[in-house]
Amino acid sequence: MDNSQFLGTEKITKLMLKFSIPCVLSLLISALYNIVDQIFIGNSELSALGNAATGVVFPIFIISQAFAWCFGDGCAAYLNICQGKNDSQNAHKAIGTGITVTLISSLVLMAIFYPLKTQLLTLFGASSNSIGYAIEYFDVILAFFPIYMLSNMMNAVIRADGSPTWSMVSMLAGAVTNIILDPVFIFGTKWGMFGAALATVIGQTVSFIISLVYFFRTKTFKLKLKSFIPDFKEFKGALTLGASSFITQTTIVIISLVCNILLAKYGAQSQYGVDIPIAIIGIESKVFTVVVNLVVGIVLGCQPIISYNMGAKNYERVKELYRKTLLCTVVIGLASTLLFELAPRAVVGMFGAPTNIPNPDDYWIFGEKTFRIFLCLVTFTLIVKMTSIFFQAVGKPIRAVIASMIRDIVCFVPLVIILPAIFSNVEAILFAAPIADLIAMIVAVALTVTFMKSLKTNSIKAEENQEVALKPSKKGVIITISREHGSSGKQIGKLVAEKLNIPFYYKEMTALAAQESGLDKEFISDINKNSPALMHSLYLSTDVVQQAVVAQDKIIRKIADQGSSVIVGRAADYVLRNYDNVVRIFIYAPEEYRINRVMEVYGDTKEEAKKNIARSDKARASYYKNISSLTWGDKDNYELMIDSSIGIDASVDAICSFIKEK
């Protein structure tokens, strides 16, 4: 039986503690890198201008993270899938390629950013007062981009390889190094921004070295020299799985860019000037990151638990998990709100008093306004982010994207542009966040309520998953059949099995996979049916679907190990690619023939048949691409392709004749 079944039976609170605490700690340690420098800089002679400088460099960090996390999270997810399939041949290729691509990307970013640094930093809000500090800090940070990006990329893979503690130690060691060296270089040696940057990159180097050491003792894959030669066929699958991380980080860059540009523009026209708004928003973003990471860590830790119970149709546990993560989110949100509303000056004060700007009082005034207005509905922000990750876990990528994008891109960015233009003052920018939070919260509630109403307790699941067994067979050929919708592929496969007197597997595969994994038979069976018309790849890459895919692949290999059989669908031809006795067949037919067959078998109208054929074939092609990175229906992937419009019996005879000649 699958060893993940305890996710469906263990006490939920115990599971949440076990899975979420390491994730929360890792994210909080990551946040330390962003916040420590700013605290020490703000409390030094660099003061507010130093904080403004780090604020304009921050989006550059996020750009590099977007690439590193895309490659790292993608390779990590790909490794998990390979682990589930017992595939030790391809993971090292994807990971090695990911490391090479990360290194190349870092060098490309350096080549672009170095000559354009003044223009870039000015674009991100650096003023004539802070640009010198920003360049001094940026030069050092950029020189270590390869180490920083590789460290981020490799840490994701280490976690996926079953060593989250090693990953956490790597990050913690770097953060502690940074914390120790910051006061030494900033206050002791008086190196200013250069010292702050140097402390950061030395910390990053420590993290990188610890991560690098791990790659000589990996558990589930082994890197060889040839692993680092780019293999984009394997890496493409990893890249798809990491796309959501890239999108998330890119969204943060867009928000930071737009916000900083407008803060600089309208700040210059106000009593605050350019530097105060940039410095304060920089502080706000670092503090907000800590709060968000608490919630994101909890729900990300719960993702595999949510996904498993969704796949098993344990809907009451899914609802309970949502309620408990929501409760944690609300508690964190309300505690944060009280702090920001009652003691904003204390929060801002952690980052030092302004000593190098003309009007220090304005610094405190804008700081208080920012935390009290900009973050007044931070609880709503956290709920929206939690809901988005929850929808990823239950295999609803469209809902996840809507929940995520509605706040940041659809509402916040336009409001940041429109409000100050209408009211002609920089404070108007601060109201963009709570308005966006309110709208996003309404949408998130609507999405959640409709989703929860769609969940019905599956009381007959246990009965459906019982009394299924592998069929006895004998040594011989294994026939895999892929087919276009309406080509009679399933019927042809069954008749071939009867004629050759060997077992036939179609629905039986999903029942066996359900029995093996504890997931629901209907859920596994309907993966393609439930795949949305948009975002097939994103849906198929979600945890809940990947759990079903892995369980199914295990069963396909078990069937093949039993002996000769006919297996229809589920990319069985690719799953069994390392078996010598497999004949891969693809059955197709002209569209008109398939439309007529669908109308005859399912009672569809002509338009319905045409629409269902297009949808089904698109879903099957996407599934095959996700599993194999190959093209569904490509003649190079099969030993035999049959046009079933010659007739069902003729197709059966042709296949049997081909098998006998093999």
XYZ file of C-alpha atoms in Angstrom:
662
model
C 0.000 0.000 0.000
C 1.086 3.586 -0.614
C 2.907 5.033 2.394
C 1.034 8.349 2.102
C -2.287 6.872 3.257
C -1.671 8.135 6.797
C -2.460 11.595 5.364
C -6.054 10.445 5.191
C -6.260 8.958 8.686
C -3.880 10.754 11.059
C -5.233 13.542 13.275
C -5.262 16.755 11.234
C -3.737 18.991 13.922
C -0.821 16.580 14.312
C -0.279 16.475 10.545
C -0.381 20.284 10.294
C 2.270 20.653 12.983
C 4.489 18.013 11.407
C 4.326 19.403 7.872
C 3.958 23.150 8.447
C 6.569 23.946 11.098
C 9.625 23.112 8.894
C 8.081 25.059 6.012
C 7.342 28.109 8.182
C 10.853 28.087 9.643
C 12.441 27.860 6.187
C 10.422 30.804 4.886
C 11.099 32.904 7.969
C 14.822 32.252 7.663
C 14.581 33.289 4.017
C 12.867 36.519 5.090
C 15.790 37.285 7.422
C 18.019 37.913 4.397
C 15.652 40.668 3.294
C 15.191 42.304 6.680
C 18.494 42.084 8.593
C 20.478 44.405 6.318
C 17.754 47.009 6.449
C 17.594 46.980 10.271
C 21.354 47.451 10.672
C 21.571 49.998 7.855
C 18.707 52.028 9.302
C 20.366 52.120 12.718
C 23.685 53.283 11.292
C 24.783 56.624 9.868
C 23.330 55.441 6.543
C 19.877 55.841 8.116
C 16.832 56.551 5.923
C 18.798 57.040 2.707
C 20.453 53.648 3.195
C 17.043 52.058 3.649
C 15.769 53.817 0.550
C 18.764 52.412 -1.352
C 18.072 48.821 -0.276
C 14.408 49.384 -1.150
C 15.226 50.176 -4.778
C 17.611 47.201 -5.038
C 14.978 44.800 -3.633
C 13.130 44.266 -6.975
C 16.434 43.153 -8.536
C 16.645 40.426 -5.890
C 13.127 39.336 -6.815
C 13.983 39.157 -10.522
C 16.874 36.800 -9.775
C 14.656 34.764 -7.429
C 12.015 34.473 -10.153
C 14.452 32.544 -12.344
C 16.126 30.598 -9.523
C 12.810 29.513 -7.967
C 11.326 28.662 -11.347
C 14.224 26.307 -12.120
C 14.564 25.043 -8.548
C 10.873 24.474 -7.771
C 10.377 22.962 -11.215
C 13.261 20.521 -10.779
C 12.058 19.716 -7.247
C 8.546 18.883 -8.476
C 9.984 16.883 -11.373
C 12.187 14.957 -8.929
C 9.144 14.130 -6.781
C 7.325 12.811 -9.838
C 10.331 10.711 -10.848
C 10.531 9.335 -7.305
C 6.896 8.254 -7.505
C 7.538 6.524 -10.812
C 10.756 4.864 -9.611
C 12.433 6.699 -12.463
C 16.115 7.128 -11.673
C 17.140 7.764 -15.278
C 15.782 11.233 -15.965
C 15.798 13.213 -12.715
C 19.553 13.827 -12.785
C 19.311 15.158 -16.360
C 16.639 17.712 -15.435
C 18.432 18.779 -12.245
C 21.835 19.018 -13.932
C 20.292 21.047 -16.745
C 18.554 23.218 -14.133
C 21.883 23.997 -12.450
C 23.508 24.833 -15.790
C 20.595 27.011 -16.900
C 20.555 28.802 -13.523
C 24.266 29.595 -13.858
C 23.844 30.833 -17.426
C 20.801 32.919 -16.434
C 22.752 34.567 -13.601
C 25.562 35.515 -15.985
C 23.072 36.895 -18.515
C 21.379 38.993 -15.808
C 24.792 40.313 -14.719
C 25.635 41.228 -18.306
C 22.348 43.117 -18.641
C 22.234 44.783 -15.216
C 25.833 46.018 -14.842
C 25.886 48.490 -17.757
C 22.297 49.593 -17.036
C 22.513 49.774 -13.234
C 22.082 53.551 -12.933
C 19.059 53.575 -15.229
C 17.541 50.516 -13.552
C 17.961 51.805 -10.009
C 16.608 55.200 -11.005
C 13.626 53.453 -12.604
C 13.035 51.573 -9.342
C 12.896 54.874 -7.436
C 16.470 55.864 -6.521
C 16.852 59.627 -6.055
C 19.920 61.787 -6.495
C 20.421 61.446 -2.723
C 20.217 57.633 -2.580
C 21.582 56.550 -5.985
C 25.194 56.451 -4.756
C 24.270 54.173 -1.845
C 22.141 52.006 -4.129
C 24.940 51.523 -6.683
C 27.471 50.735 -3.941
C 25.170 48.053 -2.526
C 24.078 46.770 -5.940
C 27.610 46.293 -7.315
C 28.518 43.819 -4.590
C 25.192 41.968 -4.683
C 25.292 41.608 -8.457
C 28.838 40.189 -8.426
C 27.531 37.232 -6.397
C 24.385 36.608 -8.461
C 25.587 33.145 -9.601
C 26.097 31.999 -6.004
C 22.810 33.532 -4.811
C 20.731 32.041 -7.623
C 22.396 28.612 -7.472
C 21.880 28.483 -3.694
C 18.154 29.228 -4.092
C 17.784 26.734 -6.925
C 19.634 23.922 -5.145
C 17.797 24.375 -1.844
C 14.476 23.526 -3.489
C 15.959 20.298 -4.895
C 17.453 19.368 -1.513
C 14.005 19.633 0.119
C 12.486 17.468 -2.620
C 15.231 14.887 -2.129
C 13.911 14.288 1.359
C 16.330 16.498 3.295
C 14.388 19.599 4.407
C 16.545 19.861 7.537
C 19.726 20.170 5.456
C 18.073 22.864 3.357
C 16.984 24.721 6.496
C 20.469 24.464 8.038
C 21.942 25.855 4.823
C 19.632 28.860 4.908
C 19.995 29.353 8.671
C 23.788 29.266 8.501
C 23.745 31.951 5.824
C 21.280 34.106 7.753
C 23.262 33.822 11.011
C 26.489 34.685 9.145
C 24.763 37.752 7.721
C 23.480 38.807 11.153
C 26.944 38.454 12.730
C 28.829 40.233 9.957
C 26.402 43.141 9.451
C 27.330 45.002 12.667
C 31.012 44.123 12.169
C 31.151 45.575 8.648
C 28.686 48.441 9.123
C 29.661 49.678 12.607
C 33.078 48.107 13.231
C 34.933 48.699 9.974
C 32.675 51.631 8.904
C 32.243 50.124 5.442
C 28.683 51.375 5.113
C 26.633 50.054 2.212
C 29.592 48.069 0.938
C 29.838 46.342 4.322
C 26.115 45.559 4.413
C 26.281 44.066 0.937
C 29.462 42.145 1.782
C 27.826 40.600 4.858
C 24.889 39.523 2.711
C 26.953 37.883 -0.023
C 29.221 36.109 2.477
C 26.080 34.690 4.079
C 24.852 33.618 0.657
C 28.193 31.956 -0.031
C 27.983 29.980 3.229
C 24.496 28.770 2.221
C 25.774 27.864 -1.234
C 28.728 25.846 0.097
C 26.499 23.832 2.459
C 24.038 23.176 -0.378
C 26.853 22.214 -2.728
C 28.218 19.675 -0.227
C 24.810 17.982 -0.181
C 24.933 17.324 -3.925
C 27.777 14.868 -3.288
C 25.533 12.788 -1.002
C 22.062 12.945 -2.573
C 19.504 10.246 -1.757
C 17.358 9.638 -4.847
C 19.521 10.856 -7.743
C 23.191 11.065 -8.618
C 24.686 13.856 -10.699
C 27.351 13.024 -13.259
C 29.379 15.309 -15.467
C 27.058 14.579 -18.372
C 24.096 15.659 -16.204
C 25.188 19.276 -16.652
C 25.025 19.084 -20.445
C 21.647 20.743 -21.153
C 18.924 18.201 -21.948
C 15.955 20.418 -22.721
C 13.726 17.452 -23.510
C 13.803 16.453 -19.836
C 14.112 19.999 -18.510
C 11.001 21.141 -20.346
C 8.809 19.173 -17.948
C 10.564 20.736 -14.955
C 10.250 24.192 -16.478
C 6.488 23.757 -16.830
C 6.200 22.712 -13.188
C 8.181 25.773 -12.070
C 6.217 28.281 -14.135
C 3.868 29.214 -11.295
C 6.833 30.224 -9.085
C 8.151 32.431 -11.894
C 4.748 34.064 -12.371
C 4.413 34.721 -8.624
C 7.821 36.383 -8.392
C 7.295 38.351 -11.603
C 4.053 39.682 -10.148
C 5.999 40.976 -7.118
C 8.479 42.697 -9.458
C 5.661 44.407 -11.371
C 4.040 45.592 -8.147
C 7.368 46.864 -6.741
C 8.263 48.602 -9.982
C 4.921 50.393 -10.399
C 4.715 51.281 -6.709
C 8.262 52.685 -6.529
C 7.897 54.709 -9.743
C 4.717 56.371 -8.498
C 6.040 56.878 -4.962
C 9.037 58.666 -6.454
C 6.856 60.731 -8.805
C 4.252 61.878 -6.283
C 6.670 61.888 -3.345
C 8.758 64.495 -5.145
C 5.657 66.721 -5.314
C 4.896 66.321 -1.611
C 6.336 67.426 1.731
C 7.997 64.005 2.068
C 10.235 64.133 -0.991
C 11.330 61.031 -2.934
C 13.373 59.194 -0.317
C 10.951 58.989 2.624
C 8.138 57.143 0.757
C 10.645 54.769 -0.897
C 12.373 54.033 2.422
C 9.102 53.484 4.326
C 7.543 51.237 1.673
C 10.808 49.285 1.638
C 10.429 48.729 5.384
C 6.742 47.851 4.989
C 7.499 45.242 2.311
C 10.100 43.522 4.512
C 7.779 43.432 7.553
C 4.884 42.286 5.390
C 7.065 39.488 3.961
C 7.577 38.086 7.459
C 3.824 38.078 8.143
C 2.978 36.551 4.766
C 5.648 33.872 5.146
C 4.016 32.697 8.370
C 0.735 32.053 6.547
C 2.290 30.769 3.326
C 4.468 28.378 5.331
C 1.419 26.940 7.102
C -0.656 26.385 3.977
C 2.268 25.201 1.825
C 3.114 22.694 4.539
C -0.498 21.507 4.456
C -0.557 21.190 0.647
C 0.278 17.463 0.467
C -2.310 16.739 3.188
C -4.990 18.752 1.393
C -4.088 17.214 -1.979
C -4.176 13.647 -0.707
C -7.564 14.029 0.965
C -8.962 15.777 -2.099
C -7.822 12.885 -4.282
C -9.239 10.396 -1.784
C -12.518 12.360 -1.742
C -12.270 12.736 2.022
C -14.128 15.993 1.636
C -14.870 16.482 5.317
C -11.128 16.413 6.015
C -10.543 18.857 3.148
C -13.074 21.240 4.696
C -11.561 20.792 8.148
C -8.092 21.525 6.784
C -9.412 24.697 5.177
C -11.107 25.777 8.408
C -7.967 25.214 10.477
C -5.614 26.957 8.057
C -8.148 29.797 7.848
C -8.198 30.067 11.642
C -4.386 30.243 11.766
C -4.438 32.882 9.026
C -7.037 35.038 10.779
C -5.171 34.874 14.108
C -1.897 35.944 12.441
C -3.711 38.637 10.471
C -5.513 40.141 13.461
C -2.367 40.094 15.612
C -0.470 41.877 12.831
C -3.261 44.404 12.352
C -3.268 45.282 16.058
C 0.496 45.788 15.976
C 0.401 47.954 12.837
C -2.532 50.059 14.024
C -1.500 50.540 17.655
C 2.291 50.698 17.411
C 3.377 51.613 13.865
C 6.144 53.901 15.138
C 7.654 51.024 17.113
C 7.710 48.844 13.985
C 9.310 51.561 11.864
C 11.657 52.400 14.737
C 13.260 48.942 14.576
C 14.825 50.138 11.325
C 16.437 53.173 12.949
C 15.761 56.881 13.282
C 16.175 59.185 10.260
C 19.310 61.268 10.682
C 20.280 62.163 7.126
C 17.081 63.657 5.706
C 15.876 67.287 6.026
C 12.573 66.673 7.859
C 12.746 63.659 10.225
C 9.201 64.284 11.505
C 7.830 63.644 8.028
C 9.532 60.240 8.067
C 7.602 59.187 11.175
C 4.341 60.660 9.895
C 4.532 58.812 6.589
C 5.631 55.622 8.381
C 2.597 55.701 10.664
C 0.238 56.415 7.776
C 1.728 53.587 5.714
C 1.277 50.902 8.344
C -2.136 52.131 9.468
C -3.610 52.607 5.990
C -1.652 50.369 3.622
C -1.865 47.338 5.931
C -5.215 47.981 7.630
C -6.788 44.984 5.847
C -3.736 42.753 6.016
C -5.955 39.928 7.330
C -7.841 39.978 4.016
C -4.529 39.897 2.111
C -3.438 36.824 4.026
C -6.765 35.040 3.514
C -6.610 35.688 -0.240
C -3.058 34.321 -0.470
C -3.978 31.299 1.664
C -7.040 30.639 -0.509
C -4.976 30.786 -3.695
C -2.527 28.156 -2.407
C -5.440 26.043 -1.129
C -6.951 25.992 -4.632
C -3.605 24.855 -6.064
C -3.620 21.994 -3.558
C -7.115 20.816 -4.527
C -6.318 20.916 -8.249
C -8.240 24.079 -9.158
C -5.604 26.185 -10.937
C -8.040 28.625 -12.541
C -9.513 29.519 -9.151
C -5.982 29.774 -7.744
C -4.888 32.173 -10.482
C -8.045 34.286 -10.125
C -7.624 34.534 -6.342
C -3.954 35.437 -6.722
C -4.176 37.870 -9.641
C -7.344 39.719 -8.642
C -5.640 41.419 -5.716
C -2.208 42.184 -7.114
C -2.570 42.695 -10.853
C -6.261 43.338 -11.546
C -6.891 45.696 -8.598
C -3.745 46.909 -6.846
C -1.627 47.970 -9.833
C -4.424 49.970 -11.561
C -5.430 51.564 -8.232
C -1.832 52.609 -7.515
C -1.852 54.380 -10.880
C -5.373 55.849 -10.729
C -5.762 57.051 -7.115
C -2.765 59.437 -6.919
C -3.641 60.770 -10.385
C -7.149 61.636 -9.134
C -6.183 63.045 -5.733
C -2.738 64.358 -6.721
C -0.973 63.259 -3.550
C 1.322 60.444 -2.513
C -0.910 59.343 0.388
C -3.538 58.214 -2.136
C -1.207 55.358 -3.094
C -1.592 53.951 0.410
C -5.337 53.422 -0.075
C -4.749 51.162 -3.097
C -3.865 48.195 -0.874
C -6.978 48.079 1.370
C -9.328 48.674 -1.568
C -7.628 45.870 -3.523
C -7.757 43.660 -0.414
C -11.497 44.229 0.013
C -12.320 43.424 -3.621
C -10.029 40.375 -3.626
C -11.564 39.144 -0.379
C -15.081 39.296 -1.862
C -13.903 37.297 -4.881
C -12.026 34.785 -2.701
C -15.101 34.226 -0.508
C -17.281 33.671 -3.583
C -14.773 31.202 -5.061
C -14.441 29.345 -1.760
C -18.170 29.126 -1.016
C -19.000 27.777 -4.484
C -16.146 25.282 -4.260
C -17.150 24.023 -0.817
C -20.763 23.607 -1.967
C -19.517 21.438 -4.837
C -17.949 18.957 -2.404
C -20.191 16.082 -1.456
C -19.200 13.369 0.983
C -18.348 10.212 -0.928
C -19.941 7.574 1.269
C -19.556 4.731 -1.221
C -15.858 5.267 -1.928
C -14.735 2.357 0.242
C -17.043 -0.046 -1.554
C -15.912 1.164 -4.979
C -12.256 0.585 -4.147
C -12.692 -2.995 -2.943
C -12.422 -6.404 -4.593
C -10.127 -5.489 -7.470
C -7.113 -7.617 -8.264
C -4.493 -8.021 -10.942
C -5.514 -10.628 -13.485
C -3.385 -13.753 -13.901
C -1.368 -13.770 -17.093
C 1.550 -15.406 -18.823
C 4.809 -14.135 -20.150
C 4.426 -12.399 -23.498
C 3.748 -9.151 -25.312
C 2.264 -6.090 -23.602
C 0.097 -4.007 -25.919
C -0.476 -0.339 -25.063
C -3.196 1.528 -26.930
C -3.465 5.288 -27.214
C -6.432 6.589 -29.139
C -8.263 9.623 -30.389
C -11.693 10.189 -28.885
C -14.323 8.462 -31.004
C -11.871 6.144 -32.777
C -13.234 3.042 -30.952
C -9.801 2.447 -29.426
C -11.155 1.040 -26.177
C -13.465 -1.407 -27.976
C -10.707 -2.465 -30.349
C -8.324 -3.033 -27.432
C -10.857 -5.218 -25.608
C -11.466 -7.351 -28.706
C -7.711 -7.738 -29.273
C -7.324 -8.943 -25.672
C -10.152 -11.466 -26.127
C -8.713 -12.737 -29.390
C -5.230 -13.162 -27.895
C -6.692 -14.535 -24.636
C -4.809 -12.041 -22.444
C -6.039 -9.620 -19.724
C -7.537 -6.264 -20.708
C -7.072 -3.157 -18.539
C -8.912 0.124 -18.821
C -11.124 1.140 -15.881
C -9.469 -1.640 -13.883
C -6.263 0.429 -13.821
C -7.900 3.277 -11.936
C -9.571 0.907 -9.469
C -6.231 -0.773 -8.753
C -4.486 2.599 -8.436
C -7.165 3.709 -5.966
C -6.688 0.535 -3.966
C -2.906 1.011 -4.024
C -2.917 4.654 -2.947
C -6.101 5.241 -0.987
C -7.191 7.851 -3.539
C -10.660 7.745 -5.031
C -11.225 5.613 -8.135
C -13.502 8.135 -9.793
C -11.060 10.970 -9.143
C -8.188 9.059 -10.779
C -10.395 7.980 -13.682
C -11.611 11.522 -14.376
C -8.259 13.340 -14.429
C -8.634 14.254 -18.099
C -12.366 14.820 -17.800
C -11.859 17.288 -14.934
C -8.943 19.043 -16.606
C -10.043 22.622 -17.396
C -10.189 23.793 -20.997
C -7.524 26.331 -20.042
C -4.344 25.605 -18.087
C -4.182 21.846 -18.716
C -0.505 21.765 -17.783
C -0.993 23.762 -14.586
C -3.843 21.459 -13.531
C -1.796 18.336 -14.233
C 1.159 19.687 -12.254
C -0.865 20.194 -9.053
C -0.038 17.940 -6.098
C -3.412 16.216 -6.021
C -3.234 15.185 -9.681
C 0.421 14.171 -9.477
C -0.393 11.859 -6.560
C -3.005 10.153 -8.748
C -0.624 9.976 -11.712
C 2.127 8.386 -9.611
C -0.297 5.796 -8.177
C -1.526 4.982 -11.660
C 1.982 4.610 -13.056
C 2.876 2.154 -10.278
C -0.111 0.012 -11.216
C 0.722 0.098 -14.921
C 4.187 -1.275 -14.122
C 2.688 -3.922 -11.835
C 0.338 -4.980 -14.635
C 3.285 -5.255 -17.018
C 5.224 -7.294 -14.462
C 2.335 -9.791 -14.330
C 2.776 -10.698 -17.993
C 1.035 -10.204 -21.333
C -1.906 -7.776 -21.431
C -3.652 -4.965 -23.314
C -3.549 -1.569 -21.573
C -5.636 1.318 -22.893
C -4.708 4.952 -22.280
C -2.917 6.760 -19.433
C 0.338 7.176 -21.363
C 1.110 3.501 -20.660
C 3.393 3.392 -23.700
C 5.666 5.968 -22.061
C 5.370 4.573 -18.522
C 6.604 1.216 -19.874
C 9.298 2.731 -22.095
C 12.029 0.661 -20.381
C 10.199 -2.650 -20.960
C 11.428 -4.651 -23.957
C 8.222 -6.587 -24.662
C 5.908 -3.619 -25.317
C 4.097 -2.891 -28.594
C 2.863 0.690 -28.710
C -0.217 1.334 -30.842
C -2.038 4.554 -31.725
C -5.583 4.402 -33.084
C -6.972 7.344 -35.030
C -9.709 8.065 -37.556
C -11.032 10.881 -39.767
C -13.005 13.514 -37.861
C -16.326 12.742 -39.570
C -16.037 9.061 -38.680
C -15.315 9.935 -35.044
C -18.173 12.422 -34.850
C -20.590 9.773 -36.078
C -19.227 7.206 -33.598
C -19.598 9.634 -30.658
C -23.140 10.506 -31.741
C -23.951 6.791 -31.949
C -22.326 5.700 -28.670
C -23.040 8.696 -26.418
C -26.151 10.158 -28.031
C -24.502 13.547 -28.641
C -25.680 15.992 -31.263
C -23.208 16.685 -34.048
C -22.061 19.945 -32.438
C -21.747 18.305 -29.027
C -19.758 15.429 -30.510
C -17.398 17.793 -32.294
C -16.871 19.853 -29.146
C -16.323 16.804 -26.918
C -13.846 15.268 -29.362
C -11.800 18.473 -29.447
C -11.838 18.812 -25.650
C -10.999 15.158 -24.982
C -8.156 15.029 -27.499
C -6.689 18.261 -26.150
C -6.804 16.907 -22.593
C -5.208 13.592 -23.623
C -2.474 15.387 -25.537
C -1.759 17.629 -22.543
C -1.681 14.658 -20.168
C 0.742 12.801 -22.440
C 2.935 15.891 -22.774
C 2.977 16.368 -19.011
C 3.906 12.748 -18.377
C 6.443 12.275 -21.140
C 7.402 15.671 -22.614
C 6.597 13.982 -25.959
C 3.908 14.747 -28.526
C 0.767 12.625 -28.315
C 0.011 10.930 -31.646
C 3.509 11.466 -33.079
C 4.252 8.429 -35.257
C 7.781 8.179 -33.858
C 6.370 7.193 -30.454
C 4.527 4.082 -31.688
C 5.271 0.820 -33.486
C 1.868 0.765 -35.193
C -0.735 3.381 -36.141
C -4.199 2.204 -37.208
C -6.939 4.170 -38.971
C -10.005 2.576 -37.375
C -12.319 3.829 -40.100
C -11.368 0.608 -41.943
C -13.708 -1.064 -39.443
C -13.420 -2.390 -35.905
C -12.980 -6.032 -36.909
C -10.441 -5.135 -39.593
C -8.501 -3.032 -37.050
C -8.488 -5.935 -34.562
C -7.254 -8.348 -37.240
C -4.525 -5.928 -38.322
C -3.256 -5.540 -34.773
C -3.303 -9.281 -34.072
C -1.458 -9.988 -37.318
C 1.151 -7.373 -36.427
C 1.616 -8.919 -32.965
C 2.081 -12.425 -34.399
C 4.760 -11.166 -36.756
C 6.706 -9.521 -33.900
